[in-house]
mmCIF file of C-alpha atoms in Angstrom:
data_model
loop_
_atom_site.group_PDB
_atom_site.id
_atom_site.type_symbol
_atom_site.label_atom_id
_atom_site.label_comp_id
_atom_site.label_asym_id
_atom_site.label_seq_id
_atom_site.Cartn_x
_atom_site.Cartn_y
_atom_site.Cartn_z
ATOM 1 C CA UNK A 1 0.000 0.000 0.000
ATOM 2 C CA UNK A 2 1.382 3.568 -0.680
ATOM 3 C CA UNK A 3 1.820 6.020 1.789
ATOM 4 C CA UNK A 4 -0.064 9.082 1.114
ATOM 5 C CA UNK A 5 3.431 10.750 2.604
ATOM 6 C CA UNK A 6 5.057 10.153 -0.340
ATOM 7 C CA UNK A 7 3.252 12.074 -2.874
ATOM 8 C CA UNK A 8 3.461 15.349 -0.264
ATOM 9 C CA UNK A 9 6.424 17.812 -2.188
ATOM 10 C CA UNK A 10 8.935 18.755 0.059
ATOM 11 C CA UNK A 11 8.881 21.633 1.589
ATOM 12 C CA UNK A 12 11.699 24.503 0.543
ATOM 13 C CA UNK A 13 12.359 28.249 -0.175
ATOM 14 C CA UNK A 14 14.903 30.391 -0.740
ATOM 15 C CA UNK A 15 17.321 31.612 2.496
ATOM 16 C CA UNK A 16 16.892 35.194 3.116
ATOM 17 C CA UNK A 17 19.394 37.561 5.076
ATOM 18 C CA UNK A 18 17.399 37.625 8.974
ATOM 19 C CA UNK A 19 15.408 35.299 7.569
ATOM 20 C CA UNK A 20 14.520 32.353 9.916
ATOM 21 C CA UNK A 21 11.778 29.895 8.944
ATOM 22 C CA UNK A 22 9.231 28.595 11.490
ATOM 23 C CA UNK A 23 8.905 24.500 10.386
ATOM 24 C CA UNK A 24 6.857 23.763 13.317
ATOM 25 C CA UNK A 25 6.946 19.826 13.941
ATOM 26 C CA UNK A 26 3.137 19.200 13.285
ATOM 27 C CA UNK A 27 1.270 17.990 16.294
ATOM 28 C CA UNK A 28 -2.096 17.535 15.005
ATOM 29 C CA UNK A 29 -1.556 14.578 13.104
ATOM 30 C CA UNK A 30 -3.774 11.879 13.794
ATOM 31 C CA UNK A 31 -2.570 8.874 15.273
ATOM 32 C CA UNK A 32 -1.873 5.443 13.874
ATOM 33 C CA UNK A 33 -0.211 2.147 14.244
ATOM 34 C CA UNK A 34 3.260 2.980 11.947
ATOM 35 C CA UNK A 35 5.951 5.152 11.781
ATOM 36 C CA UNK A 36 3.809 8.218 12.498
ATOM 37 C CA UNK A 37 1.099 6.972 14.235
ATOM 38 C CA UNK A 38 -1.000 3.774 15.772
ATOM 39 C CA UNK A 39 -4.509 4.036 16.859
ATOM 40 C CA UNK A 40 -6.017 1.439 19.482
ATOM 41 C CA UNK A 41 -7.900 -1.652 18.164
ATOM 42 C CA UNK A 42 -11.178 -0.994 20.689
ATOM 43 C CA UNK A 43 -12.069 2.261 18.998
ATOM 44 C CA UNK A 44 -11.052 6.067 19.010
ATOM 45 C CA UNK A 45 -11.557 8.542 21.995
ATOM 46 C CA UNK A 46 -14.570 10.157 21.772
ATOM 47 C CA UNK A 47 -13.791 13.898 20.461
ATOM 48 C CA UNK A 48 -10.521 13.602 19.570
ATOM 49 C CA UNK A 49 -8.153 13.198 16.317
ATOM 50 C CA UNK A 50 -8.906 9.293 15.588
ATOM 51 C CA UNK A 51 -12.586 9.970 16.691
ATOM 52 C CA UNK A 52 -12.641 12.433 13.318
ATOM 53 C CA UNK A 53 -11.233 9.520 11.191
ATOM 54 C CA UNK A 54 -14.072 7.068 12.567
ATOM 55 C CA UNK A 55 -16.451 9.723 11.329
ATOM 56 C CA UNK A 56 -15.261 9.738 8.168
ATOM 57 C CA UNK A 57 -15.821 6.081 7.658
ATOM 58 C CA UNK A 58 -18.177 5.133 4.723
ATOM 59 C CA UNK A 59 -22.182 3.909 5.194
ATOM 60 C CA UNK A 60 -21.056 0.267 4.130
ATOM 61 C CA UNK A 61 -18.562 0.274 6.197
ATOM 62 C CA UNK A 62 -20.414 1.683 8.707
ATOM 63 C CA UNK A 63 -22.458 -1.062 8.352
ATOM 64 C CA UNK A 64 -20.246 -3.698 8.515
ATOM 65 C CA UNK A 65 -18.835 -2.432 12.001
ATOM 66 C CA UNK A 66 -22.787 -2.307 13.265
ATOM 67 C CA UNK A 67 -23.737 -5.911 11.948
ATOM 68 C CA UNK A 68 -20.288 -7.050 13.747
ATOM 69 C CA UNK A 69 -21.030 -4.992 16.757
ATOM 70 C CA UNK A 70 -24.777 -6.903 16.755
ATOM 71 C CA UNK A 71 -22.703 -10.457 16.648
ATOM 72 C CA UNK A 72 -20.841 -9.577 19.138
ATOM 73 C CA UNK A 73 -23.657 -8.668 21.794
ATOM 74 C CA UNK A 74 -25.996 -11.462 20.671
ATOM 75 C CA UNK A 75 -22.672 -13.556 21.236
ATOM 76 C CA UNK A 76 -23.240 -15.002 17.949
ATOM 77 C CA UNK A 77 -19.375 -14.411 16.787
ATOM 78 C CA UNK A 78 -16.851 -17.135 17.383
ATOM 79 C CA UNK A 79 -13.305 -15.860 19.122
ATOM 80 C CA UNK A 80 -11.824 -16.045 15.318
ATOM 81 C CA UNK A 81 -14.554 -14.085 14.386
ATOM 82 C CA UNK A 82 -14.038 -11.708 17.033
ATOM 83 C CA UNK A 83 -10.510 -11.303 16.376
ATOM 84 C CA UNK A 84 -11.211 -10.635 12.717
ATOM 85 C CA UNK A 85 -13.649 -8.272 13.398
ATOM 86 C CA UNK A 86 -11.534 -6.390 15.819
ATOM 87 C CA UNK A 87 -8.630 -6.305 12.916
ATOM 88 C CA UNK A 88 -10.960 -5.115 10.118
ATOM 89 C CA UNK A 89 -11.950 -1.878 12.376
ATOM 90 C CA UNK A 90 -8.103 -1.781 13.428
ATOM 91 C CA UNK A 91 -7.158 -1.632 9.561
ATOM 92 C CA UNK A 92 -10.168 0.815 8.689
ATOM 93 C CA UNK A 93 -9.567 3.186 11.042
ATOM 94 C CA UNK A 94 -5.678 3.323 10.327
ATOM 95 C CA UNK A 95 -6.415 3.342 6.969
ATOM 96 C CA UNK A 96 -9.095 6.777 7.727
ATOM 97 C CA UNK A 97 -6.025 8.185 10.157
ATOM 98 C CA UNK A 98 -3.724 7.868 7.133
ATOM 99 C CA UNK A 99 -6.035 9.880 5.335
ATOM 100 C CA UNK A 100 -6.728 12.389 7.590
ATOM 101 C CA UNK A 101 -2.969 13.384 8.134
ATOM 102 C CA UNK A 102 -2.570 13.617 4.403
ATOM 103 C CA UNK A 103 -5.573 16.025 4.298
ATOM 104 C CA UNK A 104 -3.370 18.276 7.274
ATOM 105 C CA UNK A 105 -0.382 18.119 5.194
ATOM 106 C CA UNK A 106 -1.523 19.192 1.686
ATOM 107 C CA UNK A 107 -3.229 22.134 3.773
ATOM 108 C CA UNK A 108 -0.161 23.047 5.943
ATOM 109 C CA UNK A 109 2.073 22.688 2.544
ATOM 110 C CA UNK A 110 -0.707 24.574 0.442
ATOM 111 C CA UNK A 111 -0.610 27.709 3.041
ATOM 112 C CA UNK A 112 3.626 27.349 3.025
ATOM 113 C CA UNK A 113 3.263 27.280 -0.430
ATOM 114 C CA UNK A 114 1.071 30.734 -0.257
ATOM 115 C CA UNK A 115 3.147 32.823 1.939
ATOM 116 C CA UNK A 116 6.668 31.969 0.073
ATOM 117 C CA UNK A 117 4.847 33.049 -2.702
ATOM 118 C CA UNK A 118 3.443 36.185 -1.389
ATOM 119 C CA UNK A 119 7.305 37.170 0.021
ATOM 120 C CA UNK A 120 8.332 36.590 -3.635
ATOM 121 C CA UNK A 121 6.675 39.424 -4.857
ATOM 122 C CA UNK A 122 6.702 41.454 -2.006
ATOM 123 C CA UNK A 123 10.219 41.232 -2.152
ATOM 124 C CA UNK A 124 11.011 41.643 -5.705
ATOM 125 C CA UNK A 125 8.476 45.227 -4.958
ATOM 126 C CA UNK A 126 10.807 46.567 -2.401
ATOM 127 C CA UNK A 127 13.074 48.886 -4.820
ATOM 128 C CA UNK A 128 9.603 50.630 -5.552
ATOM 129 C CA UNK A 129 8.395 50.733 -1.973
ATOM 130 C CA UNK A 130 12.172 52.605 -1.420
ATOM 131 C CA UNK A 131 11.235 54.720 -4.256
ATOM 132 C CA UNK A 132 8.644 55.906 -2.876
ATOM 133 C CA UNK A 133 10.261 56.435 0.702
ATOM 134 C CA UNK A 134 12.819 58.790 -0.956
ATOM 135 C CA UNK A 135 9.887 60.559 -2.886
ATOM 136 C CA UNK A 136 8.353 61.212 0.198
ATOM 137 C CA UNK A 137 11.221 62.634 2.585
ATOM 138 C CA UNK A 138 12.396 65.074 -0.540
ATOM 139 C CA UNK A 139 8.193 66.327 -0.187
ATOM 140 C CA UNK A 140 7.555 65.164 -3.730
ATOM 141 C CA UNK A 141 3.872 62.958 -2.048
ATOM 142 C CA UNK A 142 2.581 65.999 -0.028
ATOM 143 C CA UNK A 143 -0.234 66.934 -2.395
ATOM 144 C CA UNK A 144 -1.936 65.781 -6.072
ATOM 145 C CA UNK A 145 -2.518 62.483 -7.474
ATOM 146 C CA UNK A 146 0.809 61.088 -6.702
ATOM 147 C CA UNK A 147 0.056 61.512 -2.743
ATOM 148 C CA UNK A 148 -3.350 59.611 -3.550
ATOM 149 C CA UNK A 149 -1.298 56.749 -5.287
ATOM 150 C CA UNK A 150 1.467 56.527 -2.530
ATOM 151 C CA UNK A 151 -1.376 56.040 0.168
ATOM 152 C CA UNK A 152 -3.179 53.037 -2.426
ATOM 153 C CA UNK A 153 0.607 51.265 -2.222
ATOM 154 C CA UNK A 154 1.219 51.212 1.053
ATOM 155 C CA UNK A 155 -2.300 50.619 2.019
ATOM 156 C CA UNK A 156 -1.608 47.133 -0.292
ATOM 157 C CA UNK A 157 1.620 46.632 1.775
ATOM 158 C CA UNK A 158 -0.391 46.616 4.556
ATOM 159 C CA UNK A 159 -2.887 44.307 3.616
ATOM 160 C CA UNK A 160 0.060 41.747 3.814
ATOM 161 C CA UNK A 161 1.521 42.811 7.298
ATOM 162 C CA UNK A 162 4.512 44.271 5.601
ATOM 163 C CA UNK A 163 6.261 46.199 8.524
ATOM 164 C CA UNK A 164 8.946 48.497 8.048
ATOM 165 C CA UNK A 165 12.106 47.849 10.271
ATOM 166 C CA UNK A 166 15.359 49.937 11.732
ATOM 167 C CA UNK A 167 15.326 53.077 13.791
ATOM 168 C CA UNK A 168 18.108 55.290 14.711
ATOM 169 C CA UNK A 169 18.512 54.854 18.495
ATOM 170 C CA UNK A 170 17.385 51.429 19.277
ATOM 171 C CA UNK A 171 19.568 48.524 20.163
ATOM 172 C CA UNK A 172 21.454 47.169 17.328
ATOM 173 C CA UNK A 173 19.995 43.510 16.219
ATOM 174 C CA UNK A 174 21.819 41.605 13.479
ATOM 175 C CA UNK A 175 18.687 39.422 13.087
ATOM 176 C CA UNK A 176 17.138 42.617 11.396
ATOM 177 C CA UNK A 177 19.963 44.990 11.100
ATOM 178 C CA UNK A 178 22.941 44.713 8.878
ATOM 179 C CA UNK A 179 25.483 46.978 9.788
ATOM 180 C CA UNK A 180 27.519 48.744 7.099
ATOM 181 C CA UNK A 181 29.371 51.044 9.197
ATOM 182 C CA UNK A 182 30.719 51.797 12.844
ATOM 183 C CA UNK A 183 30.797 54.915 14.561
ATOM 184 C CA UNK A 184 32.972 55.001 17.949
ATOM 185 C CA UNK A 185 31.122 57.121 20.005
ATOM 186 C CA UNK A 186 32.327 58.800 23.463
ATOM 187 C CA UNK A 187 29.697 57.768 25.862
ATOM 188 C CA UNK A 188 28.525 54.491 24.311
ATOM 189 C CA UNK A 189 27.923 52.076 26.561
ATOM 190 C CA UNK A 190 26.622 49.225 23.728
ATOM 191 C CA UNK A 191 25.715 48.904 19.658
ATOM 192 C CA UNK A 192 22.896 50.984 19.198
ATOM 193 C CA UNK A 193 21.475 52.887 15.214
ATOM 194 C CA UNK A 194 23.174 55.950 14.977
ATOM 195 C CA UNK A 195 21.379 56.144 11.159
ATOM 196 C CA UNK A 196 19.539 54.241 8.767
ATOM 197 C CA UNK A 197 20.901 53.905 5.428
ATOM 198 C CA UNK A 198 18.037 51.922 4.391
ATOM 199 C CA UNK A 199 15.030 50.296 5.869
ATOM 200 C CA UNK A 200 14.328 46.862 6.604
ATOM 201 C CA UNK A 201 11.056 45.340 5.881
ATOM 202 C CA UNK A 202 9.250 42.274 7.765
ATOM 203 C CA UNK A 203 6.213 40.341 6.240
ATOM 204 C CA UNK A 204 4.419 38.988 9.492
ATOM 205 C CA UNK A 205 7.787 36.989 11.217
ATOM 206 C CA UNK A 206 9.847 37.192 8.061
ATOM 207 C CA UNK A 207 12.341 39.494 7.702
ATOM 208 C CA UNK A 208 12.218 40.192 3.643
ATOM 209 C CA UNK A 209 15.572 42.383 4.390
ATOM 210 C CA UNK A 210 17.536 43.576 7.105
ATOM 211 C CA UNK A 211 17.822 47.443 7.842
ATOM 212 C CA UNK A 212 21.372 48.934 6.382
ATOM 213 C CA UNK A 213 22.214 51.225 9.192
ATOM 214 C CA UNK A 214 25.432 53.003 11.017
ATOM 215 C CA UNK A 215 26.001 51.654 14.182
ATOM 216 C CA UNK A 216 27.346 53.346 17.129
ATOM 217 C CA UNK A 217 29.813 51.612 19.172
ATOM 218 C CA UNK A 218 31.687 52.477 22.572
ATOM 219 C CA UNK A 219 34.825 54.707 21.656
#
C-alpha cells in the first residue's frame, strides 16, 4: 500500500538575510499504528483526532462495524470471528487516520506554499516601496494624485503585514539589522542605530531584508 506521505512535495524556499523559517513539527496529526502513528484496536476517543477519522468512515462500512457490533452482543461471533472483526476496524480506522494526516499536510504545505509566494513578490516590490520612501522625505507625495497613489501602495503593503524595520537609536539587532558602518562614540555604553541607510522590511515573522544602518559603538 502507498503512503499518502510520499506524494506530499517537500517543503523549501529560498534563504533570506534575517530570515529564519518557522517549520513547526506538526502535532495535530492523527494517530496510527506505523511510523507516524497507531490508533487502538477498541475504537477512538470520543472527540478527539482518531474519533474524526471514525467519522469519516463510509455507510457500508459503517455497516459492517454495526452488523459485527450486533454479533458480538448477541454472542453469535466465534473468538476467530471476534478477532477478525476487531482487525478489520483496526485496519479501517488506520487506513481513515492515514487519510486524515494527508488532508493536514496538503493544507499546511498549500498555506507554506502561499506565503513563500506572497514574500516573492513582495520582495522583488521593495526597490519601488524605497522609491517611494525617498519621494516622500524630498516632499515630492505631499499633495496631487501622486500623494493619492502613494497612500493606495502602502495601504496594499499593509494588507500583507509588511512592517517596516530599523530606527536610529534602538539597540542594534543583526537578526534585522545589517550593519555597514561603525561609529565610535564617546559615551557608548553598547551597539545601538546611529542612522539608517536603508530600511528593513518584515512580512508577518519574516524578515524580507535587514535594515542597512550606522552603528554606534563604545569609543
Amino acid at each position: 500500500m502507498t503512503d499518502p506521505k510520499d506524494n506530499v512535495p517537500e517543503e523549501g524556499e529560498p534563504q533570506v538575510e534575517g530570515d529564519a523559517t518557522n517549520a513547526a513539527e506538526p502535532e495535530d496529526l492523527v494517530e496510527a499504528e506505523g511510523p507516524d502513528v497507531e490508533v487502538p484496536t477498541d475504537g477512538p476517543a470520543a472527540g478527539g483526532p482518531a474519533a474524526d477519522a471514525a467519522n469519516d468512515l463510509s455507510p457500508e462500512d459503517e455497516a459492517l462495524l454495526a452488523d459485527a457490533a450486533r454479533g458480538i452482543a448477541e454472542d453469535k461471533l466465534s473468538t476467530e470471528d471476534r478477532d477478525l472483526v476487531a482487525e478489520m476496524r483496526a485496519d479501517m480506522l488506520r487506513a481513515q487516520a492515514e487519510l486524515v494526516n494527508f488532508r493536514k499536510r496538503v493544507e499546511r504545505d498549500r498555506e507554506a506554499n502561499r506565503e513563500v509566494a506572497i514574500a516573492e513578490v513582495v520582495r522583488a516590490l521593495l526597490p519601488a516601496l524605497d522609491d517611494l520612501t525617498r519621494a516622500e522625505a524630498h516632499g515630492d507625495l505631499t499633495e496631487g494624485p501622486m500623494q493619492v497613489i502613494g497612500q493606495k501602495i502602502r495601504g496594499g503593503f499593509e494588507k500583507f503585514k509588511l512592517v517596516q524595520i530599523g530606527e536610529k537609536g534602538e539597540s542594534f539587532d543583526p537578526n534585522i539589522h545589517e550593519a555597514i558602518v561603525q561609529l565610535p562614540t564617546p559615551g557608548a555604553t553598547g551597539q545601538t542605530v546611529a542612522d539608517v541607510v536603508e530600511p528593513g522590511y518584515k512580512l508577518g515573522e519574516r524578515v524580507l531584508r535587514a535594515a542597512k544602518v550606522a552603528v554606534a559603538v563604545p569609543a
